[in-house]
Amino acid sequence: MLNHLRFADDIVLLTHTPQEAERMVHQLDEVGKKVGLQLNAKKTKVMRNRFADPSAVRLSQTTLEDTDEYVYLGRLINMTNDLKPEIIRRKRAAWAAYNTIKPAVSEIKNQKLRAELFNSTVIPALCYGSETWTLTKAMEAQLKTTQASIERHMVGYTLRRQRCEGLHNSDIRSLSKVTDALEYANHSKHRWAGHVMRRNDGRWSKAVIEWYPRQKKRPLGRPPTRWSDSLSIRYNIVDDRMRCLVHWSTRAQTRHDWKGCYDPQQSNR
């Protein structure tokens, strides 16, 4: 069972009960003290789903604060797996990144150089963590709208001027020459999926993707979109009756074939 995630000193503990969580936090604190590390109780938070016991989790005499969401490794996570708050953060980050390069952009006349600066700062900020995203149509539209707005600003257009001149977003793109954010996100996810599926060292990232809860019944209603659904739509080989002949995870096993099957024009739906 996966019970912890570690990246340097950023640690996540996963448990079934508050009592188990309290025991693990105490053990972590004791081990940390032996090597000169101090666990910060103010920065340590407790997240629990709607089925969890609401009992408090304590570290020494301090009750750890409960929270509905937390930024871990730069990515906002929550127990409902709702990506919308993170998309809002990415939009703000993209504008913040653009504001840092705005003085330079206004001085650069070379289109290629200006586009490269945009692609290396704004696009990564807007699409940070996109390897893990499960995008809906509405979220894709938000990403497109945000990028279009920043692009207009970069090439000296307002939305009103664009409409008055009858220009489409594709016309603005021909002026800016920048990379499409949604294409960048899709390619990042494609590349990451290939890395994960080719691993043979028993990592949890691959185990989670391949896990299927056979002893559980699906709830009523339409199931939520899964991380792998867009990959299935894009890369499964199907027959005339849309029956899967070759699953995307099988194609991903061969690096050369997987790299060659990426098509930026393909839709996620």
Tab-separated table of C-alpha atoms in Angstrom:
chain	number	residue	atom	x	y	z
A	1	MET	CA	0.000	0.000	0.000
A	2	LEU	CA	1.230	3.508	-0.822
A	3	ASN	CA	1.613	5.311	2.512
A	4	HIS	CA	3.969	8.192	1.764
A	5	LEU	CA	5.363	10.434	-0.961
A	6	ARG	CA	8.754	12.088	-0.564
A	7	PHE	CA	10.495	14.795	-2.533
A	8	ALA	CA	13.449	16.171	-0.562
A	9	ASP	CA	11.855	17.525	2.637
A	10	ASP	CA	8.344	17.793	1.139
A	11	ILE	CA	6.575	14.720	2.503
A	12	VAL	CA	3.005	13.433	2.219
A	13	LEU	CA	1.754	10.715	4.590
A	14	LEU	CA	-1.243	8.608	3.529
A	15	THR	CA	-3.260	6.703	6.137
A	16	HIS	CA	-6.696	5.183	6.745
A	17	THR	CA	-7.312	6.712	10.187
A	18	PRO	CA	-6.379	9.865	12.147
A	19	GLN	CA	-4.765	7.654	14.805
A	20	GLU	CA	-2.495	6.102	12.207
A	21	ALA	CA	-1.681	9.559	10.828
A	22	GLU	CA	-0.782	10.809	14.301
A	23	ARG	CA	1.518	7.842	14.886
A	24	MET	CA	3.292	8.345	11.535
A	25	VAL	CA	3.720	12.096	12.091
A	26	HIS	CA	5.194	11.410	15.534
A	27	GLN	CA	7.613	8.841	14.081
A	28	LEU	CA	8.638	11.259	11.330
A	29	ASP	CA	9.246	13.988	13.903
A	30	GLU	CA	11.386	11.699	16.071
A	31	VAL	CA	13.495	10.496	13.150
A	32	GLY	CA	13.887	14.066	11.875
A	33	LYS	CA	15.171	15.298	15.236
A	34	LYS	CA	17.916	12.673	15.192
A	35	VAL	CA	19.377	14.222	12.038
A	36	GLY	CA	18.786	17.822	13.079
A	37	LEU	CA	15.483	18.453	11.258
A	38	GLN	CA	12.520	20.171	12.887
A	39	LEU	CA	8.953	19.437	11.776
A	40	ASN	CA	7.030	22.711	11.386
A	41	ALA	CA	3.596	22.113	12.921
A	42	LYS	CA	2.216	25.350	11.442
A	43	LYS	CA	3.023	24.242	7.897
A	44	THR	CA	1.883	20.653	8.440
A	45	LYS	CA	-1.749	20.240	7.371
A	46	VAL	CA	-4.311	17.452	7.430
A	47	MET	CA	-6.515	16.675	4.430
A	48	ARG	CA	-9.266	14.078	4.575
A	49	ASN	CA	-12.034	12.896	2.286
A	50	ARG	CA	-15.735	12.868	3.150
A	51	PHE	CA	-15.568	9.299	4.464
A	52	ALA	CA	-12.788	9.969	6.969
A	53	ASP	CA	-12.989	10.079	10.756
A	54	PRO	CA	-12.987	13.791	11.778
A	55	SER	CA	-10.853	13.168	14.889
A	56	ALA	CA	-7.988	15.596	15.390
A	57	VAL	CA	-4.395	14.750	14.485
A	58	ARG	CA	-1.816	16.019	16.995
A	59	LEU	CA	1.914	16.534	17.016
A	60	SER	CA	3.044	16.654	20.652
A	61	GLN	CA	0.516	19.066	22.187
A	62	THR	CA	-0.309	20.846	18.933
A	63	THR	CA	-3.437	20.016	16.928
A	64	LEU	CA	-2.605	20.020	13.234
A	65	GLU	CA	-4.846	22.245	11.130
A	66	ASP	CA	-7.331	20.696	8.711
A	67	THR	CA	-7.481	22.061	5.167
A	68	ASP	CA	-9.469	21.335	2.017
A	69	GLU	CA	-6.575	22.063	-0.343
A	70	TYR	CA	-2.815	22.377	-0.272
A	71	VAL	CA	-0.062	23.438	-2.658
A	72	TYR	CA	2.374	20.520	-2.967
A	73	LEU	CA	5.398	20.866	-5.253
A	74	GLY	CA	3.791	23.887	-6.890
A	75	ARG	CA	0.500	22.111	-7.651
A	76	LEU	CA	-2.763	22.769	-5.796
A	77	ILE	CA	-4.265	19.458	-4.671
A	78	ASN	CA	-7.585	18.718	-2.981
A	79	MET	CA	-9.513	15.662	-1.863
A	80	THR	CA	-12.227	16.105	-4.508
A	81	ASN	CA	-9.634	15.978	-7.309
A	82	ASP	CA	-11.063	19.230	-8.682
A	83	LEU	CA	-8.671	20.753	-11.216
A	84	LYS	CA	-10.535	24.063	-11.618
A	85	PRO	CA	-8.793	25.900	-8.724
A	86	GLU	CA	-5.400	24.873	-10.117
A	87	ILE	CA	-6.329	26.143	-13.594
A	88	ILE	CA	-7.183	29.506	-12.012
A	89	ARG	CA	-3.737	29.527	-10.354
A	90	ARG	CA	-2.067	28.692	-13.665
A	91	LYS	CA	-3.831	31.581	-15.392
A	92	ARG	CA	-2.580	33.989	-12.737
A	93	ALA	CA	0.913	32.523	-12.965
A	94	ALA	CA	0.926	33.011	-16.739
A	95	TRP	CA	0.069	36.692	-16.409
A	96	ALA	CA	2.685	37.098	-13.663
A	97	ALA	CA	5.289	35.462	-15.912
A	98	TYR	CA	4.325	37.730	-18.793
A	99	ASN	CA	4.596	40.827	-16.605
A	100	THR	CA	8.200	39.904	-15.787
A	101	ILE	CA	9.149	39.848	-19.478
A	102	LYS	CA	6.868	42.666	-20.650
A	103	PRO	CA	9.597	45.354	-20.650
A	104	ALA	CA	11.871	43.114	-22.717
A	105	VAL	CA	9.065	42.075	-25.064
A	106	SER	CA	8.221	45.694	-25.825
A	107	GLU	CA	11.839	46.326	-26.840
A	108	ILE	CA	12.381	43.173	-28.918
A	109	LYS	CA	11.478	43.613	-32.580
A	110	ASN	CA	12.629	40.182	-33.725
A	111	GLN	CA	9.503	37.978	-33.868
A	112	LYS	CA	11.364	34.706	-33.391
A	113	LEU	CA	13.296	35.930	-30.365
A	114	ARG	CA	10.158	37.392	-28.812
A	115	ALA	CA	8.259	34.131	-29.343
A	116	GLU	CA	11.101	32.106	-27.806
A	117	LEU	CA	11.040	34.334	-24.724
A	118	PHE	CA	7.265	33.859	-24.443
A	119	ASN	CA	7.530	30.089	-24.933
A	120	SER	CA	10.204	29.735	-22.268
A	121	THR	CA	8.424	31.778	-19.582
A	122	VAL	CA	4.671	32.180	-20.070
A	123	ILE	CA	3.816	28.754	-21.530
A	124	PRO	CA	5.595	26.728	-18.782
A	125	ALA	CA	3.893	28.889	-16.130
A	126	LEU	CA	0.462	28.370	-17.703
A	127	CYS	CA	0.974	24.624	-18.202
A	128	TYR	CA	2.952	23.687	-15.093
A	129	GLY	CA	1.999	20.171	-14.021
A	130	SER	CA	-0.042	19.553	-17.185
A	131	GLU	CA	1.328	15.992	-17.325
A	132	THR	CA	-1.149	15.163	-14.549
A	133	TRP	CA	-4.149	17.109	-15.827
A	134	THR	CA	-7.540	15.705	-16.745
A	135	LEU	CA	-8.939	18.554	-18.815
A	136	THR	CA	-12.590	19.179	-19.558
A	137	LYS	CA	-13.761	21.142	-22.579
A	138	ALA	CA	-14.411	24.180	-20.371
A	139	MET	CA	-10.890	24.064	-18.922
A	140	GLU	CA	-9.371	23.830	-22.389
A	141	ALA	CA	-11.368	26.919	-23.354
A	142	GLN	CA	-10.014	28.794	-20.315
A	143	LEU	CA	-6.434	27.993	-21.278
A	144	LYS	CA	-7.043	29.147	-24.849
A	145	THR	CA	-8.726	32.355	-23.691
A	146	THR	CA	-5.917	33.216	-21.291
A	147	GLN	CA	-3.220	32.643	-23.883
A	148	ALA	CA	-5.119	34.628	-26.508
A	149	SER	CA	-5.454	37.552	-24.103
A	150	ILE	CA	-1.723	37.578	-23.307
A	151	GLU	CA	-0.840	37.220	-26.994
A	152	ARG	CA	-2.983	40.233	-27.891
A	153	HIS	CA	-1.176	42.277	-25.297
A	154	MET	CA	2.201	41.156	-26.625
A	155	VAL	CA	1.479	42.146	-30.234
A	156	GLY	CA	-0.169	45.436	-29.252
A	157	TYR	CA	-3.833	44.589	-29.802
A	158	THR	CA	-6.857	45.033	-27.580
A	159	LEU	CA	-9.894	42.781	-27.849
A	160	ARG	CA	-11.912	45.699	-29.198
A	161	ARG	CA	-9.353	46.480	-31.893
A	162	GLN	CA	-9.169	42.813	-32.862
A	163	ARG	CA	-12.935	42.666	-33.290
A	164	CYS	CA	-13.097	45.963	-35.170
A	165	GLU	CA	-10.524	44.689	-37.660
A	166	GLY	CA	-12.315	41.355	-37.962
A	167	LEU	CA	-9.301	39.347	-36.855
A	168	HIS	CA	-9.505	35.822	-35.463
A	169	ASN	CA	-7.246	34.419	-32.758
A	170	SER	CA	-5.431	32.532	-35.503
A	171	ASP	CA	-4.524	35.892	-37.051
A	172	ILE	CA	-3.045	37.060	-33.752
A	173	ARG	CA	-1.145	33.770	-33.550
A	174	SER	CA	0.365	34.427	-36.978
A	175	LEU	CA	1.721	37.691	-35.566
A	176	SER	CA	2.976	36.300	-32.256
A	177	LYS	CA	4.424	33.008	-33.615
A	178	VAL	CA	4.195	31.427	-30.152
A	179	THR	CA	3.501	27.822	-29.167
A	180	ASP	CA	-0.094	26.813	-28.477
A	181	ALA	CA	-0.551	26.175	-24.733
A	182	LEU	CA	-3.052	23.345	-25.173
A	183	GLU	CA	-0.741	21.601	-27.632
A	184	TYR	CA	2.125	22.043	-25.157
A	185	ALA	CA	0.004	20.490	-22.386
A	186	ASN	CA	-1.079	17.555	-24.564
A	187	HIS	CA	2.486	16.877	-25.671
A	188	SER	CA	3.738	17.014	-22.073
A	189	LYS	CA	1.101	14.488	-21.033
A	190	HIS	CA	1.936	12.253	-24.008
A	191	ARG	CA	5.638	12.304	-23.158
A	192	TRP	CA	5.033	11.650	-19.447
A	193	ALA	CA	2.620	8.771	-20.148
A	194	GLY	CA	5.288	7.094	-22.257
A	195	HIS	CA	7.899	7.445	-19.500
A	196	VAL	CA	5.538	5.963	-16.906
A	197	MET	CA	4.394	2.991	-18.976
A	198	ARG	CA	7.961	2.005	-19.885
A	199	ARG	CA	9.037	1.769	-16.251
A	200	ASN	CA	9.714	-1.699	-14.909
A	201	ASP	CA	10.889	-0.884	-11.389
A	202	GLY	CA	7.529	-1.241	-9.627
A	203	ARG	CA	6.911	2.470	-9.086
A	204	TRP	CA	3.527	3.488	-7.710
A	205	SER	CA	2.897	5.911	-10.611
A	206	LYS	CA	2.537	2.993	-13.032
A	207	ALA	CA	0.688	0.823	-10.508
A	208	VAL	CA	-1.946	3.534	-9.987
A	209	ILE	CA	-2.585	3.844	-13.739
A	210	GLU	CA	-2.940	0.084	-14.188
A	211	TRP	CA	-5.019	-0.484	-11.032
A	212	TYR	CA	-8.642	-1.489	-11.570
A	213	PRO	CA	-11.044	-1.777	-8.579
A	214	ARG	CA	-12.676	-5.067	-9.550
A	215	GLN	CA	-14.388	-5.564	-6.184
A	216	LYS	CA	-16.162	-2.198	-6.320
A	217	LYS	CA	-19.333	-1.180	-8.132
A	218	ARG	CA	-19.497	2.050	-10.079
A	219	PRO	CA	-21.856	4.696	-8.662
A	220	LEU	CA	-24.900	5.790	-10.631
A	221	GLY	CA	-24.519	8.525	-13.225
A	222	ARG	CA	-21.861	9.431	-15.700
A	223	PRO	CA	-18.376	8.522	-14.455
A	224	PRO	CA	-15.909	11.403	-14.090
A	225	THR	CA	-13.298	11.882	-16.791
A	226	ARG	CA	-10.164	9.891	-16.014
A	227	TRP	CA	-6.566	10.933	-16.612
A	228	SER	CA	-6.130	8.198	-19.221
A	229	ASP	CA	-9.344	8.913	-21.172
A	230	SER	CA	-7.749	11.474	-23.492
A	231	LEU	CA	-4.885	9.054	-24.147
A	232	SER	CA	-7.355	6.292	-25.028
A	233	ILE	CA	-9.207	8.575	-27.443
A	234	ARG	CA	-6.004	9.756	-29.096
A	235	TYR	CA	-3.941	6.586	-29.252
A	236	ASN	CA	-6.068	3.439	-28.966
A	237	ILE	CA	-6.205	1.563	-32.275
A	238	VAL	CA	-9.841	0.594	-32.871
A	239	ASP	CA	-11.815	-1.273	-35.518
A	240	ASP	CA	-14.859	-0.056	-37.483
A	241	ARG	CA	-17.103	-0.760	-34.495
A	242	MET	CA	-14.832	1.256	-32.178
A	243	ARG	CA	-13.624	-1.853	-30.371
A	244	CYS	CA	-10.084	-1.487	-29.057
A	245	LEU	CA	-7.527	-3.556	-30.943
A	246	VAL	CA	-4.358	-2.072	-29.418
A	247	HIS	CA	-4.475	-0.129	-26.148
A	248	TRP	CA	-2.473	3.085	-25.801
A	249	SER	CA	-0.481	1.622	-22.896
A	250	THR	CA	0.749	-1.157	-25.199
A	251	ARG	CA	1.835	1.344	-27.847
A	252	ALA	CA	3.655	3.361	-25.192
A	253	GLN	CA	5.947	0.428	-24.383
A	254	THR	CA	8.047	1.152	-27.479
A	255	ARG	CA	9.657	4.586	-27.230
A	256	HIS	CA	10.130	5.079	-30.984
A	257	ASP	CA	6.552	4.070	-31.876
A	258	TRP	CA	5.051	6.139	-29.066
A	259	LYS	CA	7.000	9.226	-30.067
A	260	GLY	CA	5.935	8.783	-33.683
A	261	CYS	CA	2.211	8.478	-32.976
A	262	TYR	CA	1.866	11.956	-31.466
A	263	ASP	CA	-0.282	14.222	-33.615
A	264	PRO	CA	-0.884	17.792	-32.366
A	265	GLN	CA	-4.020	18.042	-34.515
A	266	GLN	CA	-5.784	15.184	-32.723
A	267	SER	CA	-8.606	16.057	-30.344
A	268	ASN	CA	-8.966	14.862	-26.752
A	269	ARG	CA	-12.641	14.105	-27.376
